[in-house]
Coordinates of N, CA and C in Angstrom, one line a residue:
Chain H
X1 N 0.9 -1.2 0.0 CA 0.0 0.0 0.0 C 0.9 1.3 0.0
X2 N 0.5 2.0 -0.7 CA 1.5 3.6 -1.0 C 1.3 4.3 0.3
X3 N 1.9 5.5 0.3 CA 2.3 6.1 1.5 C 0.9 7.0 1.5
X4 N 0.2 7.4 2.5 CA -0.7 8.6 2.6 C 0.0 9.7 3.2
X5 N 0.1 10.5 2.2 CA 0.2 12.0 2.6 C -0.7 12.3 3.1
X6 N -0.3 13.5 4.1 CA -1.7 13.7 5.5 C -2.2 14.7 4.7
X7 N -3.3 15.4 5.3 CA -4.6 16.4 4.8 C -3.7 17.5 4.8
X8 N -2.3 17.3 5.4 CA -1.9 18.7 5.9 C -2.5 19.9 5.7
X9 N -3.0 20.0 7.3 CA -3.4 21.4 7.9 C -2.6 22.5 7.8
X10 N -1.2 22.2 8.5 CA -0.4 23.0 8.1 C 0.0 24.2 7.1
X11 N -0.6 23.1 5.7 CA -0.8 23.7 4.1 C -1.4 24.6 4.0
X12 N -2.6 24.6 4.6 CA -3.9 25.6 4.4 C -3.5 26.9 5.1
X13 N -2.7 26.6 6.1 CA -2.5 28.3 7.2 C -1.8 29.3 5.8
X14 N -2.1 30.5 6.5 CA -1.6 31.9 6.1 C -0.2 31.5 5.3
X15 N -0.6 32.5 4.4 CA 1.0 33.2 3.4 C 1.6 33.4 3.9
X16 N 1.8 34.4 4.8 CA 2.6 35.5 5.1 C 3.3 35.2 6.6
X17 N 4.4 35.4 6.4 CA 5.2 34.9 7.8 C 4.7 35.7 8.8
X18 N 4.2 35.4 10.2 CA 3.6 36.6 11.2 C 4.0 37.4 11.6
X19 N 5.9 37.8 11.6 CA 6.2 38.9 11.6 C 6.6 39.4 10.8
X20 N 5.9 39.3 9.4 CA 6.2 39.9 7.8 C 5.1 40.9 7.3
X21 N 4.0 40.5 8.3 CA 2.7 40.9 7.7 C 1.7 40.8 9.1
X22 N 0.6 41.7 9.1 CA -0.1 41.6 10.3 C -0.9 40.9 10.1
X23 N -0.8 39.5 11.1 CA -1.7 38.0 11.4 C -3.7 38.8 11.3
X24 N -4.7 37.9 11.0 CA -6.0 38.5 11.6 C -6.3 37.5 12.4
X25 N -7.2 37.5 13.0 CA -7.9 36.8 13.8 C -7.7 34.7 13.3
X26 N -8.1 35.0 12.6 CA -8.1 33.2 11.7 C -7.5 32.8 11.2
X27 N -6.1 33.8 10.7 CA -5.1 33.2 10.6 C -4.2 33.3 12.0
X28 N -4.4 33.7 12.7 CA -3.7 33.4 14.4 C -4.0 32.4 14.7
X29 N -5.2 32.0 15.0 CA -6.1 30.6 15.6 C -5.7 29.0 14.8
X30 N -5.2 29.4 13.3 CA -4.8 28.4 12.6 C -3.4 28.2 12.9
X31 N -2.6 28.5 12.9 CA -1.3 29.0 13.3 C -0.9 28.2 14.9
X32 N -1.8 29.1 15.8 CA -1.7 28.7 17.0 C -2.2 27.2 17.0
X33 N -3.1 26.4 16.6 CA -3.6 25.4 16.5 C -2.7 24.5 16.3
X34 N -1.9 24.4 15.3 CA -0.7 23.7 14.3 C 0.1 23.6 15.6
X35 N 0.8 25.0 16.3 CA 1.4 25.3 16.9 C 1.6 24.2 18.7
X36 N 0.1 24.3 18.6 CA -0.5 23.4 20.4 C -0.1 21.8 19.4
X37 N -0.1 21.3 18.7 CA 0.0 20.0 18.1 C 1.5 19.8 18.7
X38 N 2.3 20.2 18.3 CA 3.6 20.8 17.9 C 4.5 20.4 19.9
X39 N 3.5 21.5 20.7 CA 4.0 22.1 21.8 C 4.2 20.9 23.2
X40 N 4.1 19.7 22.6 CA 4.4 18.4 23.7 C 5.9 17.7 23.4
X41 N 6.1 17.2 24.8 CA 7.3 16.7 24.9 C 7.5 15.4 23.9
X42 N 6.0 14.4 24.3 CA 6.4 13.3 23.9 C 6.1 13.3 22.2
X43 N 5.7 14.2 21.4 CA 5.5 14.3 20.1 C 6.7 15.2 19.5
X44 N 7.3 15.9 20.3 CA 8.5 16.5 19.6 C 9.6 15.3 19.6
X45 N 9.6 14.1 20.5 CA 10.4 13.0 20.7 C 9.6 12.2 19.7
X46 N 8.3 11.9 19.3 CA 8.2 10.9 18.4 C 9.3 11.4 17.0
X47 N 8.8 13.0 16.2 CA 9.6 13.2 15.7 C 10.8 13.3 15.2
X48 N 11.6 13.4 16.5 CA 13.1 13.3 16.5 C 13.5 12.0 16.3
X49 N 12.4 10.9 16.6 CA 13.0 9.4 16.5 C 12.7 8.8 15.2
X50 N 11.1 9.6 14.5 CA 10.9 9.3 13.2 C 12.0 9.4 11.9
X51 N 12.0 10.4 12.3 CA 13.2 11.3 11.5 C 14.6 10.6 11.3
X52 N 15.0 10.8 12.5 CA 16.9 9.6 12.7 C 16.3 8.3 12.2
X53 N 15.6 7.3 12.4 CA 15.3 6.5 11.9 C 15.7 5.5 10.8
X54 N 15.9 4.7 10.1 CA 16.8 4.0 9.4 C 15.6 4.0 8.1
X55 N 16.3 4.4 7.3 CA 14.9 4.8 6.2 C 14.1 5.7 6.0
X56 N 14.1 6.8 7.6 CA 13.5 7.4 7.4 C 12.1 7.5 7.8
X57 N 12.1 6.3 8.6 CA 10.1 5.6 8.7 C 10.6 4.7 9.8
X58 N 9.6 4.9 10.5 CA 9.4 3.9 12.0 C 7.5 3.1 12.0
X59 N 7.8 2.1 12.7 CA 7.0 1.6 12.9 C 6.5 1.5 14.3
X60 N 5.3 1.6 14.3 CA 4.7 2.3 15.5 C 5.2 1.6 17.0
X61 N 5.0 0.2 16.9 CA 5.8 -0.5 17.9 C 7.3 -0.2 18.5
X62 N 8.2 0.1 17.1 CA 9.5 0.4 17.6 C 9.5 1.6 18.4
X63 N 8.5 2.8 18.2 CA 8.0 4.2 19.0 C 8.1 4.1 20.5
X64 N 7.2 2.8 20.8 CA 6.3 2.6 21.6 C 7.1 2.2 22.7
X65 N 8.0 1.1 22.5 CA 9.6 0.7 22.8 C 10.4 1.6 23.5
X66 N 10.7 2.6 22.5 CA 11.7 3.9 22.6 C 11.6 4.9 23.4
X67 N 10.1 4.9 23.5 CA 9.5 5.9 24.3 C 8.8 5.6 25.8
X68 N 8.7 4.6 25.9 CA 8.3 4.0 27.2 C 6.6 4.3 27.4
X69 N 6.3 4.4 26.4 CA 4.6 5.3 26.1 C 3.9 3.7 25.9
X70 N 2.7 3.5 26.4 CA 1.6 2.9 25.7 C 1.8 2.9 24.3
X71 N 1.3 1.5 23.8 CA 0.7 1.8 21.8 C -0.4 2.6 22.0
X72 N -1.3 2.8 22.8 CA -2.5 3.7 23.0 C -1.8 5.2 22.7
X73 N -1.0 5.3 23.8 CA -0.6 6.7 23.5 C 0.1 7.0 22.7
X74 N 0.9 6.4 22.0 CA 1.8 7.0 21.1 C 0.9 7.3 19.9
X75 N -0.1 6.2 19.4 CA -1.4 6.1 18.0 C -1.9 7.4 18.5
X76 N -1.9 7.7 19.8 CA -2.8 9.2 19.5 C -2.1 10.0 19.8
X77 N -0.8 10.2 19.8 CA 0.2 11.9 19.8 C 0.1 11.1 18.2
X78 N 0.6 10.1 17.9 CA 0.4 10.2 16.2 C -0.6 10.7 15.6
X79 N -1.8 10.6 15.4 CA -2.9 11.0 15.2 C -2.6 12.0 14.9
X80 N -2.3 13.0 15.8 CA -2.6 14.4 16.1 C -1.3 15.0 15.3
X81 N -0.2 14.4 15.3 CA 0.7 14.6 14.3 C 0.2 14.7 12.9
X82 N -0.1 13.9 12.4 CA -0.4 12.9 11.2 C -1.8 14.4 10.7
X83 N -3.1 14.4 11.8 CA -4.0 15.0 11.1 C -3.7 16.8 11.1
X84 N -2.6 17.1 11.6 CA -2.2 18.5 11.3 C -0.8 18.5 10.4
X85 N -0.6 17.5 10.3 CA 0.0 17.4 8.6 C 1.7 17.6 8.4
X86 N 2.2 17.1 10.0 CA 3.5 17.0 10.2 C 4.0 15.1 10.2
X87 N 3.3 14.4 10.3 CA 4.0 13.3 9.7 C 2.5 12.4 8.5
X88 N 3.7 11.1 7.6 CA 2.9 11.0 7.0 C 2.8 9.1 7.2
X89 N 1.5 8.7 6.9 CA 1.9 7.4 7.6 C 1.6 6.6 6.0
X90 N 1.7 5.1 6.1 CA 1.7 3.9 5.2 C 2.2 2.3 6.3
X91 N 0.6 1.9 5.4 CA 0.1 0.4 6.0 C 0.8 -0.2 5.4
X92 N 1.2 -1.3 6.3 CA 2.0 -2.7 5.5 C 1.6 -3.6 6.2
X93 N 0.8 -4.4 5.6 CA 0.1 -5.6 7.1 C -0.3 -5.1 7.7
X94 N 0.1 -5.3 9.2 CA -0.6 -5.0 10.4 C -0.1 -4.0 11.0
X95 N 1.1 -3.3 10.4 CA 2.2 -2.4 10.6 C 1.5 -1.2 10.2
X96 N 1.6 -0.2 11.3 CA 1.6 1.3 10.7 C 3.3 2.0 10.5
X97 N 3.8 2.4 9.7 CA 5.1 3.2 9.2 C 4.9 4.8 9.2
X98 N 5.3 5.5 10.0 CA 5.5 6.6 9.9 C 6.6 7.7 9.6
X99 N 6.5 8.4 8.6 CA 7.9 9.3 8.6 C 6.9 11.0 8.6
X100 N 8.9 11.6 9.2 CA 8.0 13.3 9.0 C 7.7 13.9 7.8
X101 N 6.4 14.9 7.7 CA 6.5 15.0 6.4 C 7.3 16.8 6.6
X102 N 8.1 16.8 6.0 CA 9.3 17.8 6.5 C 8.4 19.2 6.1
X103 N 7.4 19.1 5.1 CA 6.7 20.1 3.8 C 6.1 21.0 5.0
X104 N 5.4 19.9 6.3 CA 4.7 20.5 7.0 C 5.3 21.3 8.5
X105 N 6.5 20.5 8.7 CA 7.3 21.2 9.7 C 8.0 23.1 8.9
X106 N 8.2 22.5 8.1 CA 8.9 23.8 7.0 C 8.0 24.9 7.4
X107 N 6.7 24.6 6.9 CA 5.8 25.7 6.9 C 5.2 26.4 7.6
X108 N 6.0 25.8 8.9 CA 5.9 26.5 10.6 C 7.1 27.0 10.7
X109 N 8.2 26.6 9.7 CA 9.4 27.8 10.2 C 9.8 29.0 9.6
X110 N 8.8 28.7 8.3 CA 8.5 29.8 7.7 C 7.8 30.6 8.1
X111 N 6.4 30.3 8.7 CA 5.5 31.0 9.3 C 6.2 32.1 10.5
X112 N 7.1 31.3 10.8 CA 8.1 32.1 12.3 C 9.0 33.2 11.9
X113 N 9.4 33.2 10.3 CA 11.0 34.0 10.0 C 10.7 35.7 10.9
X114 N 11.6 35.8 11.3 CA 11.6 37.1 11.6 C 11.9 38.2 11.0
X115 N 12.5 38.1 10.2 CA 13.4 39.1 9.4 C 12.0 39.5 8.7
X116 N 12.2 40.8 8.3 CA 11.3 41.9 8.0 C 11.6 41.8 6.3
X117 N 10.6 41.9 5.3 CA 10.9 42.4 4.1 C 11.8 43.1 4.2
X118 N 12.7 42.7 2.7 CA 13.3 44.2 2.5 C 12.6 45.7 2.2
X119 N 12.9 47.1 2.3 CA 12.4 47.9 2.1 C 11.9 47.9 0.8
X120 N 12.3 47.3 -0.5 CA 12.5 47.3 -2.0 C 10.8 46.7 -1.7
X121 N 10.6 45.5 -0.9 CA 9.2 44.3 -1.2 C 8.6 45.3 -0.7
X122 N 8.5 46.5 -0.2 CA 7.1 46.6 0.6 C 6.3 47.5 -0.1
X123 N 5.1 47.2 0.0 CA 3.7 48.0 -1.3 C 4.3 49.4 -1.0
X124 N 4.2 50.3 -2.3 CA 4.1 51.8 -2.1 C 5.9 52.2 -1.8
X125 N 6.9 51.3 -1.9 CA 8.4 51.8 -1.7 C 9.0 51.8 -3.2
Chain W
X1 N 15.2 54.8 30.4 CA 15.7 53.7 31.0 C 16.3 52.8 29.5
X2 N 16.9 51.5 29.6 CA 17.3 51.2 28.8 C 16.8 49.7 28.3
X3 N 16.6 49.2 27.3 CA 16.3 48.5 27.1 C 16.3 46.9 27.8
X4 N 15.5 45.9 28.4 CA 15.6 45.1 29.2 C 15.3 43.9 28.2
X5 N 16.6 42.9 28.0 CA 16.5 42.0 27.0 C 16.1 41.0 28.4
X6 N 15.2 40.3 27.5 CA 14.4 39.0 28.0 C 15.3 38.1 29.1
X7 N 15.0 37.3 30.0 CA 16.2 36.1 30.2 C 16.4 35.2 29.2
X8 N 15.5 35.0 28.3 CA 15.7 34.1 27.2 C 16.1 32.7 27.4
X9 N 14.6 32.6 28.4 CA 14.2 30.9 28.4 C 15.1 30.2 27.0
X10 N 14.1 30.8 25.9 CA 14.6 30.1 24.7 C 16.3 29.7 24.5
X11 N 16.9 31.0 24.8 CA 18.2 30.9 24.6 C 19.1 29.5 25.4
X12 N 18.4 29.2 26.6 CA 18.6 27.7 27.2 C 18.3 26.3 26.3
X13 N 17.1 26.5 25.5 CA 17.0 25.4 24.6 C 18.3 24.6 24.4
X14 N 17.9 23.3 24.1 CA 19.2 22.5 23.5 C 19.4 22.7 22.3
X15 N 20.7 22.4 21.5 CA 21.7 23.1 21.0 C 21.1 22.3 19.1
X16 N 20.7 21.1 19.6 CA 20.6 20.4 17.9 C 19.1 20.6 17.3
X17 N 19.3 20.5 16.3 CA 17.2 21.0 15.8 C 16.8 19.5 15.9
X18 N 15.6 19.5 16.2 CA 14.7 18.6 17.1 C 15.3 17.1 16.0
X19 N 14.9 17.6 14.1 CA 14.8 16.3 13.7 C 16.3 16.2 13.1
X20 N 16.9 16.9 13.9 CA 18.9 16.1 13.5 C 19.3 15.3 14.6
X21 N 18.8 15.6 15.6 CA 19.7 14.8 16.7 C 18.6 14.1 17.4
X22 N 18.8 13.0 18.3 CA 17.7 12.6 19.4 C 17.3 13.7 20.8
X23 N 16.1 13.8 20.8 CA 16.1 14.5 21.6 C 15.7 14.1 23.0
X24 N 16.4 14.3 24.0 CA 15.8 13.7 24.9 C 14.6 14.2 26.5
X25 N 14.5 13.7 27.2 CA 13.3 14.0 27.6 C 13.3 15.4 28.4
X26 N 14.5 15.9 28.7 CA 14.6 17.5 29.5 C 14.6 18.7 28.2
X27 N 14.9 17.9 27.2 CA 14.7 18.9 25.6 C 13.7 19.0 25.3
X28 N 13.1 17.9 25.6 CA 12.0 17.8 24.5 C 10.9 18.8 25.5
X29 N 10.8 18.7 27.0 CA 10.3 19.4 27.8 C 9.9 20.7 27.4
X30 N 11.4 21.2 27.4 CA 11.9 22.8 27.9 C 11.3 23.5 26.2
X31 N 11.8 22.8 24.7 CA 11.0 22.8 23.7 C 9.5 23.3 23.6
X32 N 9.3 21.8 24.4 CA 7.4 22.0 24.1 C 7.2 23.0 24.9
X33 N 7.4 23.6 25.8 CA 7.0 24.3 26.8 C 7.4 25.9 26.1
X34 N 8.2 26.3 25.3 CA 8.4 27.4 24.6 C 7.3 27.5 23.5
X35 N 7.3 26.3 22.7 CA 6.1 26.3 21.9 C 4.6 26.4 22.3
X36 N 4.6 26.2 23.9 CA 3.0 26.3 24.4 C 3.2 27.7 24.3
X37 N 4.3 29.0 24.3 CA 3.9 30.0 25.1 C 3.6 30.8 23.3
X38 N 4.3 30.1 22.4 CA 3.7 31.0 20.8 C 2.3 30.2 20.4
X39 N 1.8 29.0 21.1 CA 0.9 28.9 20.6 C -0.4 29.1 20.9
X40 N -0.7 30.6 20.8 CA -1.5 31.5 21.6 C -2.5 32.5 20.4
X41 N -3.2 32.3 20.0 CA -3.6 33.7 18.6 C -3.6 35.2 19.1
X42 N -3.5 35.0 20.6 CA -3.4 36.5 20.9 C -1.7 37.0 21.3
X43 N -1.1 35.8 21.4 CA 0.3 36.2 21.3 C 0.9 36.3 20.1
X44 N 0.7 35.7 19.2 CA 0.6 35.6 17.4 C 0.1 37.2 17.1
X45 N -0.7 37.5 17.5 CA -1.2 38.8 16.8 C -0.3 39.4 17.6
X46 N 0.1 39.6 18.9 CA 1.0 40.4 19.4 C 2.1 40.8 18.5
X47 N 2.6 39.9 18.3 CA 4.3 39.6 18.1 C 4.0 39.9 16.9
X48 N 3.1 39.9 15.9 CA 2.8 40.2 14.2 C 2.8 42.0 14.5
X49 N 2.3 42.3 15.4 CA 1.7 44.1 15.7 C 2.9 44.9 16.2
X50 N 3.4 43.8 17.3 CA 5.0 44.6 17.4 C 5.9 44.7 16.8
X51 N 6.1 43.9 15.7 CA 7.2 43.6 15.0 C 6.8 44.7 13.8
X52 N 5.6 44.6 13.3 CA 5.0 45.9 12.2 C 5.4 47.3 12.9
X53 N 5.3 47.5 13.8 CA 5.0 48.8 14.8 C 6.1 49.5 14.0
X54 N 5.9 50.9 13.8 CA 6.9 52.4 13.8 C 8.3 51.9 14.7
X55 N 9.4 51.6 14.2 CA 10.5 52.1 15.1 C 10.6 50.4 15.7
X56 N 9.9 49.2 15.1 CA 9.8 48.2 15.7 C 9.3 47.8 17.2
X57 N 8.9 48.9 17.8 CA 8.4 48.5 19.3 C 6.8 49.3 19.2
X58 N 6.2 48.8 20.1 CA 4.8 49.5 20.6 C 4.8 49.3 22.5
X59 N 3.9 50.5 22.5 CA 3.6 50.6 24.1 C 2.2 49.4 24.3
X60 N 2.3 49.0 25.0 CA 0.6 48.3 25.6 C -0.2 48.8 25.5
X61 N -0.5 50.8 25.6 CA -2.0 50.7 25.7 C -2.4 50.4 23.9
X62 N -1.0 51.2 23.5 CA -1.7 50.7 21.6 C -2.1 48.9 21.3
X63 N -1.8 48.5 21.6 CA -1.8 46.8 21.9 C -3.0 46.4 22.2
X64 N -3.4 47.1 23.1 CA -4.8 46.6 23.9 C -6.1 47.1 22.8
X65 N -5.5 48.8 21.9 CA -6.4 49.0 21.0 C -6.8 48.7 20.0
X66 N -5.9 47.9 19.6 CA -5.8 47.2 18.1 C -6.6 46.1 18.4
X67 N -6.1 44.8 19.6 CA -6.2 43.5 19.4 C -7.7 43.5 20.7
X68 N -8.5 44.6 20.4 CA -9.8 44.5 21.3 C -9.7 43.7 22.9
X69 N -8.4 43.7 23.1 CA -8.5 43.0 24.8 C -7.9 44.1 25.9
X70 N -8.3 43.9 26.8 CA -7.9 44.6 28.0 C -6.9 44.6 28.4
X71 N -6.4 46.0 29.3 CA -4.9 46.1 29.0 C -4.3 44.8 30.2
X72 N -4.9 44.1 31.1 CA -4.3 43.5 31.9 C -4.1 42.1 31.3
X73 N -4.7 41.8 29.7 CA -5.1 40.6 29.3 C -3.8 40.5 28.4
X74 N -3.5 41.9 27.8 CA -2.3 42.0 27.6 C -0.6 42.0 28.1
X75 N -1.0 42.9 29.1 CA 0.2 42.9 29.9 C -0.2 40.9 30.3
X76 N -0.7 40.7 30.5 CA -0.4 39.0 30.6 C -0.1 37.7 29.7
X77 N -0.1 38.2 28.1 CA 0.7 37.7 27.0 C 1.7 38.0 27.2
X78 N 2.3 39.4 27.1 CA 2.8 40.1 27.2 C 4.2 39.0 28.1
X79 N 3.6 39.4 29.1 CA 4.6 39.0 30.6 C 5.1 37.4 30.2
X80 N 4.2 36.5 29.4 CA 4.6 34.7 28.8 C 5.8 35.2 27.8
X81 N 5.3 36.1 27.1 CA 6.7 36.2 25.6 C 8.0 36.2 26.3
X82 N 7.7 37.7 27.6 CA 8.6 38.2 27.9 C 9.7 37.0 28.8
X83 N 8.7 36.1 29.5 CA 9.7 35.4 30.1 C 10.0 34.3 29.3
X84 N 9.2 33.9 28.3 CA 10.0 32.6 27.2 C 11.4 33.4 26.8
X85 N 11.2 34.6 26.1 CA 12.5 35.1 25.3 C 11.9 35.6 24.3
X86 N 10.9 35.8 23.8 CA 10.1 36.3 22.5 C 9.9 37.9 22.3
X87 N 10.2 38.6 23.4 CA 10.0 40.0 23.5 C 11.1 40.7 24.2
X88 N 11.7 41.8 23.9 CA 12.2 42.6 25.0 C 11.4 43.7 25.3
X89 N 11.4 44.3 27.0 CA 10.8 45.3 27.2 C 11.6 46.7 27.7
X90 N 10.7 48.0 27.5 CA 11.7 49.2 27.9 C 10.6 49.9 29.0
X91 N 11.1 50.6 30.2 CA 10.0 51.6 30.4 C 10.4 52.8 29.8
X92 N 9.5 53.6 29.6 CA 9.6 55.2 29.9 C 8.3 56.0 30.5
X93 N 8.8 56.2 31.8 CA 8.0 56.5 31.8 C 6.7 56.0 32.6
X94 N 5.5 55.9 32.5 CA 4.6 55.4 32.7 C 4.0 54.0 31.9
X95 N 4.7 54.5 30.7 CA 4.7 53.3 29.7 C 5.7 52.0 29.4
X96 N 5.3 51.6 29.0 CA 6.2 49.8 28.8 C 6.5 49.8 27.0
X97 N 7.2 49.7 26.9 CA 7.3 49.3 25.2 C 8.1 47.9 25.1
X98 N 7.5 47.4 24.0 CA 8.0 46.1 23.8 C 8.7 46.1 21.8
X99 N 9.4 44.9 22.2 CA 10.0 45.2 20.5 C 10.6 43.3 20.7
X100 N 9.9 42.9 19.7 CA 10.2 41.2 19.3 C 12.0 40.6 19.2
X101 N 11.8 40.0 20.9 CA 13.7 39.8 20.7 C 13.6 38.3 19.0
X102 N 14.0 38.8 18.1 CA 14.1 37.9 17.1 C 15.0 36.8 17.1
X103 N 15.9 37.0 18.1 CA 16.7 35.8 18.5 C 16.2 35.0 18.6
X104 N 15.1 35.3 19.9 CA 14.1 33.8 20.7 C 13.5 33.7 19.4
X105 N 13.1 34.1 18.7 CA 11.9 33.4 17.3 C 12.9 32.7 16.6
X106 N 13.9 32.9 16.4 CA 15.1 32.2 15.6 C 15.3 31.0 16.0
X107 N 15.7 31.0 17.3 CA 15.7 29.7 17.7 C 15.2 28.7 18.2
X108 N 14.0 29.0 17.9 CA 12.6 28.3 17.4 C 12.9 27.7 16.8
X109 N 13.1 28.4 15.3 CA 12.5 28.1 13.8 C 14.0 27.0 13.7
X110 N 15.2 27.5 14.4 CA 16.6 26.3 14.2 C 16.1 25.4 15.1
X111 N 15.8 25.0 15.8 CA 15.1 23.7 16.1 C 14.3 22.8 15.4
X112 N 13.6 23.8 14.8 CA 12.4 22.7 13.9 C 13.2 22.8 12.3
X113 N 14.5 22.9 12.0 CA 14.9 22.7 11.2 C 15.0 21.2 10.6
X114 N 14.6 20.9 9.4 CA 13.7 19.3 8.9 C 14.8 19.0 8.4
X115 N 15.9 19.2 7.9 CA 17.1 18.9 7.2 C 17.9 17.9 8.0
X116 N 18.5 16.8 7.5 CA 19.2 16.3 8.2 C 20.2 16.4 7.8
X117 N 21.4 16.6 9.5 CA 22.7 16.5 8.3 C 23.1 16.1 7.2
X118 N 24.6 16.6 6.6 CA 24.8 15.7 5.4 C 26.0 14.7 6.1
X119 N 25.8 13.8 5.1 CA 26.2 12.5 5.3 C 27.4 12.7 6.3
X120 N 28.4 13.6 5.1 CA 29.8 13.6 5.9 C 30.1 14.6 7.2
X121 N 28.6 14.8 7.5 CA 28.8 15.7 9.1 C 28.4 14.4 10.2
X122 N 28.0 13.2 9.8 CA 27.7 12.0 10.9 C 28.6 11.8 11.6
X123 N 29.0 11.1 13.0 CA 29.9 10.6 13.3 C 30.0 9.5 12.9
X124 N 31.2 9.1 11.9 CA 31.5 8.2 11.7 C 31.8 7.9 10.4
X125 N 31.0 8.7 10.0 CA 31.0 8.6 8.3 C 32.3 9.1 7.7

């Protein structure tokens, strides 16, 4: 079975980096949302282990192992990874395989850059 | 008075981006716990409003007028940035001005850097 790319939520948030351009209301709430997914110990560790990984892709048991977590709890910090569009999973048998999908981490550190347009980008200069 | 740079929780973070190195469980902590304090829409809009502001800083009461909340609701985002590392503050005065320490946002965004080293930075390789 091929890999499922997630819905990534991530994708859908705002253009404009939030200190590039002034956030409104809904794209704050989107942003922050992605953000609370993000903001746990044991999902910043699933990632870090997804990632080093040998291939690139873990299978949920070896997680589960690594992390001293429940399969209960790790399927659902995954979950919540997976349905805000920071990792991407694929069935093999009875096996779930997970790797990060980098497209969606990116798009949070983009969302962060600080650095101000240049004067040249900005409307009316 | 003179500008009061943050203690810069952030600046304690550990040193490798989440998906190059393993992270372990006082990283992964100190991490999530910076990311709980940006994943806020009213601290998003802060830090988007400060960082636009004339001269890069704003006082609180303009803060409070823009983003429809009360000045104590502010001064209490306000006070989370300030102690993650996300803001510096100045008085003058009767007023408080704030201006986005971009360091702390920076080393955010180098944490969640998705790249993995190259081959010949491994040990061993």
């Amino acid at each position: 079975m091929s890999q499922v790319v997630p819905r990534q939520a991530v994708a859908d948030l705002c253009c404009s980096p939030v200190l590039q351009a002034e956030l409104n209301a809904d794209e704050a709430q989107q942003l922050a949302r992605a953000l609370k997914v993000l903001a746990d110990p044991a999902r910043l560790r699933l990632l870090s282990l997804i990632r080093r990984a040998d291939g690139g892709r873990t299978a949920t048991v070896d997680l589960s192992d690594r992390l001293g977590l429940t399969q209960p709890t790790i399927t659902h910090h995954l979950g919540a990874l997976y349905d805000a569009g920071f990792v991407c999973r694929e069935r093999q048998g009875r096996q779930t395989w997970y790797s990060v999908n980098t497209d969606g981490v990116e798009t949070i550190r983009q969302l962060l850059d600080p650095e101000l347009p240049a004067a040249s980008d900005e409307p009316g200069s």
